[in-house]
Coordinates of C-alpha atoms (C1' of nucleotides) in Angstrom, one line a residue:
Chain A
X1 CA 259.0 219.5 -67.9
X2 CA 259.9 220.9 -71.4
X3 CA 262.4 223.3 -71.1
X4 CA 264.3 223.4 -74.3
X5 CA 265.7 226.6 -73.3
X6 CA 269.4 227.7 -73.6
X7 CA 270.9 228.4 -70.6
X8 CA 273.0 230.7 -68.6
X9 CA 275.3 229.5 -66.6
X10 CA 276.3 229.4 -63.0
X11 CA 280.2 229.5 -62.0
X12 CA 281.7 226.4 -62.8
X13 CA 280.5 224.0 -60.4
X14 CA 281.8 223.6 -57.1
X15 CA 283.8 220.6 -58.9
X16 CA 284.8 223.2 -61.4
X17 CA 286.3 222.9 -65.1
X18 CA 289.3 221.8 -63.6
X19 CA 289.0 219.8 -60.8
X20 CA 289.7 216.6 -61.6
X21 CA 290.6 217.0 -65.3
X22 CA 293.5 215.2 -66.7
X23 CA 295.7 217.2 -66.1
X24 CA 298.0 217.5 -68.9
X25 CA 294.9 218.3 -71.3
X26 CA 296.6 221.3 -72.8
X27 CA 296.0 219.9 -76.2
X28 CA 296.9 222.2 -78.9
X29 CA 294.5 224.4 -79.7
X30 CA 293.6 222.3 -82.7
X31 CA 292.2 224.8 -85.5
X32 CA 288.9 223.3 -87.0
X33 CA 290.3 221.4 -89.9
X34 CA 292.7 223.1 -92.3
X35 CA 289.5 225.3 -93.5
X36 CA 290.6 228.3 -94.0
X37 CA 288.2 229.8 -91.8
X38 CA 289.0 232.8 -90.0
X39 CA 287.0 231.8 -87.5
X40 CA 284.9 234.2 -85.6
X41 CA 285.7 236.4 -88.2
X42 CA 283.1 239.0 -88.6
X43 CA 281.7 237.8 -91.5
X44 CA 278.9 235.6 -91.3
X45 CA 279.4 233.2 -94.0
X46 CA 282.6 232.2 -92.0
X47 CA 280.6 231.9 -89.2
X48 CA 280.2 228.0 -90.0
X49 CA 282.9 226.3 -89.4
X50 CA 284.8 223.6 -88.9
X51 CA 284.8 219.8 -89.5
X52 CA 282.2 217.5 -90.6
X53 CA 279.8 216.1 -89.0
X54 CA 280.3 212.2 -88.8
X55 CA 281.3 211.0 -86.0
X56 CA 283.4 213.5 -84.2
X57 CA 280.8 216.1 -85.1
X58 CA 280.9 219.7 -85.6
X59 CA 284.2 221.5 -84.2
X60 CA 281.7 224.6 -83.8
X61 CA 278.7 225.1 -82.2
X62 CA 276.4 227.8 -81.6
X63 CA 274.8 228.1 -77.8
X64 CA 272.4 230.8 -77.1
X65 CA 271.9 232.3 -73.9
X66 CA 269.6 235.5 -73.2
X67 CA 271.6 238.5 -72.1
X68 CA 268.1 240.3 -70.7
X69 CA 267.2 240.0 -67.5
X70 CA 264.1 237.6 -67.3
X71 CA 262.4 236.0 -64.3
X72 CA 261.8 232.1 -64.2
X73 CA 260.6 230.7 -61.5
X74 CA 262.0 233.3 -59.2
X75 CA 265.5 233.1 -61.0
X76 CA 266.7 235.6 -63.0
X77 CA 268.0 233.3 -66.4
X78 CA 270.4 236.9 -67.3
X79 CA 273.2 235.3 -68.9
X80 CA 275.2 237.5 -71.3
X81 CA 278.9 236.9 -72.9
X82 CA 279.7 239.7 -70.3
X83 CA 278.5 237.9 -67.8
X84 CA 280.7 234.9 -68.6
X85 CA 283.7 237.2 -69.1
X86 CA 283.3 238.4 -65.7
X87 CA 282.7 235.0 -64.0
X88 CA 285.8 233.3 -62.1
X89 CA 288.3 232.6 -65.3
X90 CA 285.9 233.5 -67.3
X91 CA 284.0 230.2 -67.2
X92 CA 280.9 229.0 -66.4
X93 CA 278.8 225.9 -66.5
X94 CA 275.9 225.9 -69.2
X95 CA 273.2 224.6 -67.4
X96 CA 269.6 224.0 -67.8
X97 CA 269.2 222.4 -71.0
X98 CA 266.6 220.6 -71.5
X99 CA 265.7 219.6 -74.7
X100 CA 266.9 216.4 -75.3
X101 CA 268.7 217.2 -79.1
X102 CA 270.2 219.9 -77.5
X103 CA 271.6 218.0 -75.0
X104 CA 272.9 215.4 -77.4
X105 CA 275.2 218.2 -79.0
X106 CA 276.1 219.2 -75.2
X107 CA 277.2 215.3 -74.9
X108 CA 278.9 215.5 -78.4
X109 CA 281.3 218.7 -77.5
X110 CA 285.3 217.9 -77.3
X111 CA 287.5 219.9 -75.3
X112 CA 288.8 223.4 -77.1
X113 CA 286.3 223.3 -79.6
X114 CA 284.7 226.7 -79.8
X115 CA 280.8 227.6 -80.2
X116 CA 279.6 231.0 -81.2
X117 CA 277.8 232.9 -78.3
X118 CA 274.2 233.8 -79.6
X119 CA 272.2 236.5 -77.3
X120 CA 268.8 235.7 -78.0
X121 CA 265.4 236.8 -76.8
X122 CA 266.6 240.3 -76.7
X123 CA 266.8 243.9 -78.6
X124 CA 268.8 242.6 -81.2
X125 CA 269.3 239.1 -81.2
X126 CA 272.8 238.2 -82.6
X127 CA 276.2 236.5 -82.1
X128 CA 278.3 237.8 -79.2
X129 CA 281.4 236.1 -79.2
X130 CA 283.5 233.2 -78.9
X131 CA 283.8 230.5 -76.4
X132 CA 285.6 227.4 -76.1
X133 CA 284.9 223.8 -74.3
X134 CA 286.5 223.2 -71.2
X135 CA 285.2 220.8 -69.6
X136 CA 283.5 218.2 -71.7
X137 CA 279.7 217.2 -70.7
X138 CA 278.6 216.1 -67.1
X139 CA 275.4 215.9 -64.9
X140 CA 273.8 218.9 -64.8
X141 CA 273.6 219.8 -61.0
X142 CA 270.7 221.6 -61.2
X143 CA 268.3 218.8 -62.4
X144 CA 268.4 218.0 -58.8
X145 CA 267.4 221.0 -56.9
X146 CA 264.4 221.1 -56.4
X147 CA 264.6 225.2 -55.9
X148 CA 266.5 225.6 -59.2
X149 CA 264.0 226.6 -62.1
X150 CA 265.6 223.7 -64.2
X151 CA 264.6 221.1 -61.5
X152 CA 263.4 217.8 -63.1
X153 CA 261.8 215.4 -60.8
X154 CA 261.8 212.9 -63.2
X155 CA 265.7 212.8 -63.1
X156 CA 267.0 210.1 -61.2
X157 CA 270.5 210.8 -59.3
X158 CA 271.7 207.3 -60.6
X159 CA 270.7 208.1 -64.1
X160 CA 270.8 212.0 -64.5
X161 CA 268.9 213.0 -67.5
X162 CA 270.6 216.0 -68.3
X163 CA 274.3 217.2 -69.0
X164 CA 276.2 220.1 -69.1
X165 CA 279.9 221.8 -70.2
X166 CA 282.1 224.3 -68.8
X167 CA 282.6 226.9 -71.4
X168 CA 285.2 229.6 -70.9
X169 CA 285.2 233.2 -73.0
X170 CA 287.5 233.2 -75.7
X171 CA 286.6 236.8 -77.2
X172 CA 284.0 239.0 -78.3
X173 CA 283.3 239.3 -82.4
X174 CA 285.1 241.8 -83.9
X175 CA 281.5 243.1 -84.6
X176 CA 278.0 242.0 -83.5
X177 CA 276.9 239.6 -85.8
X178 CA 272.8 240.3 -86.3
X179 CA 270.1 237.7 -86.3
X180 CA 268.9 240.1 -89.3
X181 CA 272.2 239.6 -90.6
X182 CA 272.6 235.8 -90.5
X183 CA 269.0 235.3 -92.1
X184 CA 269.7 237.7 -94.9
X185 CA 272.8 235.3 -95.9
X186 CA 270.7 232.4 -94.9
X187 CA 268.3 233.7 -97.5
X188 CA 270.9 234.1 -100.2
X189 CA 272.6 230.9 -99.4
X190 CA 269.3 229.0 -100.1
X191 CA 269.2 229.9 -103.6
X192 CA 272.8 229.9 -103.9
X193 CA 273.7 226.8 -101.9
X194 CA 275.7 228.7 -99.7
X195 CA 276.8 227.4 -96.6
X196 CA 274.2 228.9 -94.1
X197 CA 271.4 227.6 -96.1
X198 CA 270.5 224.7 -93.5
X199 CA 271.4 226.8 -90.8
X200 CA 269.7 225.7 -87.6
X201 CA 269.3 228.8 -86.4
X202 CA 266.5 228.9 -89.0
X203 CA 265.7 225.6 -90.0
X204 CA 265.1 224.7 -85.9
X205 CA 264.8 228.0 -84.7
X206 CA 264.0 226.5 -81.2
X207 CA 267.4 224.5 -80.7
X208 CA 269.5 226.1 -78.2
X209 CA 272.7 224.5 -78.7
X210 CA 273.7 223.5 -82.4
X211 CA 276.3 222.5 -84.5
X212 CA 277.7 224.7 -87.4
X213 CA 278.6 223.1 -90.6
X214 CA 281.8 224.1 -92.3
X215 CA 281.6 226.0 -95.6
X216 CA 281.1 223.0 -98.3
X217 CA 280.4 220.2 -96.1
X218 CA 277.5 218.3 -95.7
X219 CA 274.3 220.0 -94.9
X220 CA 272.8 220.5 -91.4
X221 CA 270.6 217.9 -91.6
X222 CA 273.1 215.0 -92.6
X223 CA 274.8 216.1 -88.6
X224 CA 271.0 216.3 -87.2
X225 CA 270.1 212.6 -88.1
X226 CA 273.5 211.4 -86.6
X227 CA 273.0 213.3 -83.6
X228 CA 269.9 212.0 -83.4
X229 CA 270.4 208.9 -81.3
X230 CA 268.7 208.7 -77.8
X231 CA 266.8 211.0 -76.1
Chain B
dG1 C1' 251.5 204.6 -81.2
dC2 C1' 248.2 208.4 -82.5
dC3 C1' 246.9 212.9 -81.5
dA4 C1' 245.1 216.7 -79.0
dA5 C1' 246.1 219.4 -75.4
dC6 C1' 249.2 222.4 -73.7
dG7 C1' 253.9 224.4 -72.8
dT8 C1' 257.6 226.8 -74.3
dT9 C1' 260.8 229.4 -77.5
dG10 C1' 262.1 233.5 -79.2
dG11 C1' 261.4 236.8 -83.4
dC12 C1' 258.8 240.5 -83.9
Chain C
dG1 C1' 253.2 241.6 -75.2
dC2 C1' 251.7 238.8 -79.1
dC3 C1' 251.9 235.1 -81.1
dA4 C1' 253.7 231.2 -84.9
dA5 C1' 256.3 227.0 -84.5
dC6 C1' 257.5 223.3 -82.1
dG7 C1' 258.6 220.0 -78.4
dT8 C1' 256.2 217.3 -74.4
dT9 C1' 252.7 215.0 -72.3
dG10 C1' 249.3 212.0 -71.2
dG11 C1' 244.6 209.7 -72.2
dC12 C1' 242.9 206.2 -75.2

DNA sequence: GCCAACGTTGGC
DNA sequence: GCCAACGTTGGC
């Protein structure tokens, strides 16, 4: 059931983001490595950010979602950053990821890490805002729901294949960063060795959940092989 | 384990 | 709506 699609999210499950969270989890918002990165600044060169991809992986991610209505198996998959903002607690679960690489990245996400919210499959694709991880990976309930577009009959309750995280709205970008702009920077960086030269958005265009690398750190290809472990 | 057929992604 | 790129499936 290939559905390497990104996904919208539903209200953070009945088992909401905080239901069984270790209470005192008020970790300081750890800024991505000291790098100067003003995260979420509108300059695309800075949209890649954070740590290395070694063990603790990227501290910054990019997650795609479709802001426009589209019916998939009878269900509207639309989920824009405005939709996220409108959720209770501005929080939702990121369900429906059905691609192993994307899933592995979901599983690597840590509390408080941030992700750029990317609008795909729409008039003007691009980065719309910033979200943060408020619940680490747990089983995606939609894989067991027969009437759900993301139902996966091959997944067993005692060994769920697919995971999701909960994300919370942080803010919109100061200005919308279009795919066109990102691509221009990516192209330029390929020549100059700039930080976006290996941006997964272009090197792995179908990956709906992807890590971003810090300005001068290792190329994404390394992260990629690290994350490659299991299907 | 190869690989052709098929399905999906997502920009255009 | 088209279609190229690419992931998945399943026969062998």
